[in-house]
mmCIF file of C-alpha atoms in Angstrom:
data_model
loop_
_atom_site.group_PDB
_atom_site.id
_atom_site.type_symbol
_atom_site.label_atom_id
_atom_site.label_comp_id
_atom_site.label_asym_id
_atom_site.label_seq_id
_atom_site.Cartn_x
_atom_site.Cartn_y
_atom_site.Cartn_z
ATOM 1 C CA UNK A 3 -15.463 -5.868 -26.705
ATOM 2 C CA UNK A 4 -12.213 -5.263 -26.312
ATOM 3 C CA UNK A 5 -11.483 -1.410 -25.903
ATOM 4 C CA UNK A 6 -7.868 -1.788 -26.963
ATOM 5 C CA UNK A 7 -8.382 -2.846 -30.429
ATOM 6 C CA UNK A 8 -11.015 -0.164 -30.845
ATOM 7 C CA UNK A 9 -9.788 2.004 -34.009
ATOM 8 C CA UNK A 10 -7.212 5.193 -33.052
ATOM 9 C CA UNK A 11 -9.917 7.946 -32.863
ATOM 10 C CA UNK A 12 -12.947 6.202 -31.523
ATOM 11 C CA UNK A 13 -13.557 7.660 -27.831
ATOM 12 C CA UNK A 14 -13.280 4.130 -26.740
ATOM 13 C CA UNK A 15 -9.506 3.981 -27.815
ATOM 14 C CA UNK A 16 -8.728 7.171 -26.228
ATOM 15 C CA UNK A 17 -10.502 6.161 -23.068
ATOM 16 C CA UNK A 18 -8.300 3.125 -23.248
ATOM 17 C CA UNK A 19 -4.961 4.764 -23.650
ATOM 18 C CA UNK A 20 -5.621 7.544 -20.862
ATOM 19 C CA UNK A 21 -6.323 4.858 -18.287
ATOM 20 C CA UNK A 22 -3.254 2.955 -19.069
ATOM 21 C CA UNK A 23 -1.229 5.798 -18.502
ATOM 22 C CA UNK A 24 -3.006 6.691 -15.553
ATOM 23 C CA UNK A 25 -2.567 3.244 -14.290
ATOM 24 C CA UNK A 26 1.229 3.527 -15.162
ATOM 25 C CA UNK A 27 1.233 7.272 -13.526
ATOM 26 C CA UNK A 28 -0.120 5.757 -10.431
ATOM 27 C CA UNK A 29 1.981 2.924 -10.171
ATOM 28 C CA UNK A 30 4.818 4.477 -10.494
ATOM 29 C CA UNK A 31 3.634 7.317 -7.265
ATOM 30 C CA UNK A 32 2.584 4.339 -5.293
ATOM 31 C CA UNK A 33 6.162 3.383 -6.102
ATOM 32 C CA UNK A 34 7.919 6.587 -4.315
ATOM 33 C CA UNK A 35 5.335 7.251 -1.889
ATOM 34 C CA UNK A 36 6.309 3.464 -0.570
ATOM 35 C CA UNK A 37 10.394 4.516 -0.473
ATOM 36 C CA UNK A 38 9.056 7.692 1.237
ATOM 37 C CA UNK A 39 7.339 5.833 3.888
ATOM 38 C CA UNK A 40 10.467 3.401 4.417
ATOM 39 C CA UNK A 41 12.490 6.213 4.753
ATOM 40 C CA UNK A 42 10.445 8.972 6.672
ATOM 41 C CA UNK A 43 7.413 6.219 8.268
ATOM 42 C CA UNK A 44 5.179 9.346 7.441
ATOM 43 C CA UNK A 45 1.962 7.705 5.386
ATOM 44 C CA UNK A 46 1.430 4.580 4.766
ATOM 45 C CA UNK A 47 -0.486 4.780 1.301
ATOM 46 C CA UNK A 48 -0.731 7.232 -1.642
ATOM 47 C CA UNK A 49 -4.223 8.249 -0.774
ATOM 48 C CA UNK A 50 -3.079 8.618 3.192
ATOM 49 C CA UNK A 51 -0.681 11.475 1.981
ATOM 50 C CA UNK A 52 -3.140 13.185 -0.790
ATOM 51 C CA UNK A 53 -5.470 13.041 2.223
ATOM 52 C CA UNK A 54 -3.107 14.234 4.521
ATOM 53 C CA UNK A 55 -3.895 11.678 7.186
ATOM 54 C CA UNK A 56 -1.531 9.864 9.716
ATOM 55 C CA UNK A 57 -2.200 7.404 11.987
ATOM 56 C CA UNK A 58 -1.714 8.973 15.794
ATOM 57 C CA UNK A 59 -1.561 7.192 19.343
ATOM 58 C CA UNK A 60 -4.811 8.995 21.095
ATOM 59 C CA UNK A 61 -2.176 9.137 24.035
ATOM 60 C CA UNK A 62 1.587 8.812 22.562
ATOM 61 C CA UNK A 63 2.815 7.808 26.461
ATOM 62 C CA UNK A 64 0.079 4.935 27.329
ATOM 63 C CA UNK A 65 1.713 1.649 27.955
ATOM 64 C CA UNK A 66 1.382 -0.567 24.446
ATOM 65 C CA UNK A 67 0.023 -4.052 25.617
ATOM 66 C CA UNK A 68 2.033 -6.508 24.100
ATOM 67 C CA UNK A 69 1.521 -10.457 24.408
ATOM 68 C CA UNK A 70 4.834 -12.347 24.159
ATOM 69 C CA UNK A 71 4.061 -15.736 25.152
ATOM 70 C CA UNK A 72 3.985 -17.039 21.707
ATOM 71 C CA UNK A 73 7.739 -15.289 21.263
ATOM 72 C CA UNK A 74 8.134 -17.780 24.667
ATOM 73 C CA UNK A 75 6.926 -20.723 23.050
ATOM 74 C CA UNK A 76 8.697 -20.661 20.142
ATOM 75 C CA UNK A 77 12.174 -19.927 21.968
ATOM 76 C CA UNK A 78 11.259 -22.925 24.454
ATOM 77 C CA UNK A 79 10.647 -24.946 20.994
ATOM 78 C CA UNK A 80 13.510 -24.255 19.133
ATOM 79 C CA UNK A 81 16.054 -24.247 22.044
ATOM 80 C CA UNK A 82 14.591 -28.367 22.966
ATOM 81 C CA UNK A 83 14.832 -29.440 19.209
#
């Protein structure tokens, strides 16, 4: 059944057209939260910012382990073909 083509004042119809423009609503937030978050790097997702929560280092000054051997590799590659 297709709740869409459900007449204008059955509860069905209704249903339909509130989560459509819910959908829209939230599309559209998702939208600015994700220009927010390019421009501030603050939260990631729309729920992350309702909910308040960030993502924190347990220890902001701890050395970050980072593997660059494959960065390595691929310089060696390109720079011998």
């Amino acid at each position: 059944w297709d709740w869409g083509a459900a007449p204008s004042g059955e509860w069905r119809r209704r249903a339909w057209v509130g989560y459509s423009q819910c959908e829209v609503v939230l599309k559209h937030l998702s939208l600015v939260n994700f220009v927010a978050f390019l421009v501030s790097g603050g939260y990631r997702t729309l729920g992350d910012r309702v909910l308040g929560v960030r993502l924190m280092h347990q220890d902001p000054y701890a050395a970050r382990a980072l593997n660059l051997d494959y960065v390595g590799y691929f310089l060696a590659w390109q720079t011998f073909t």
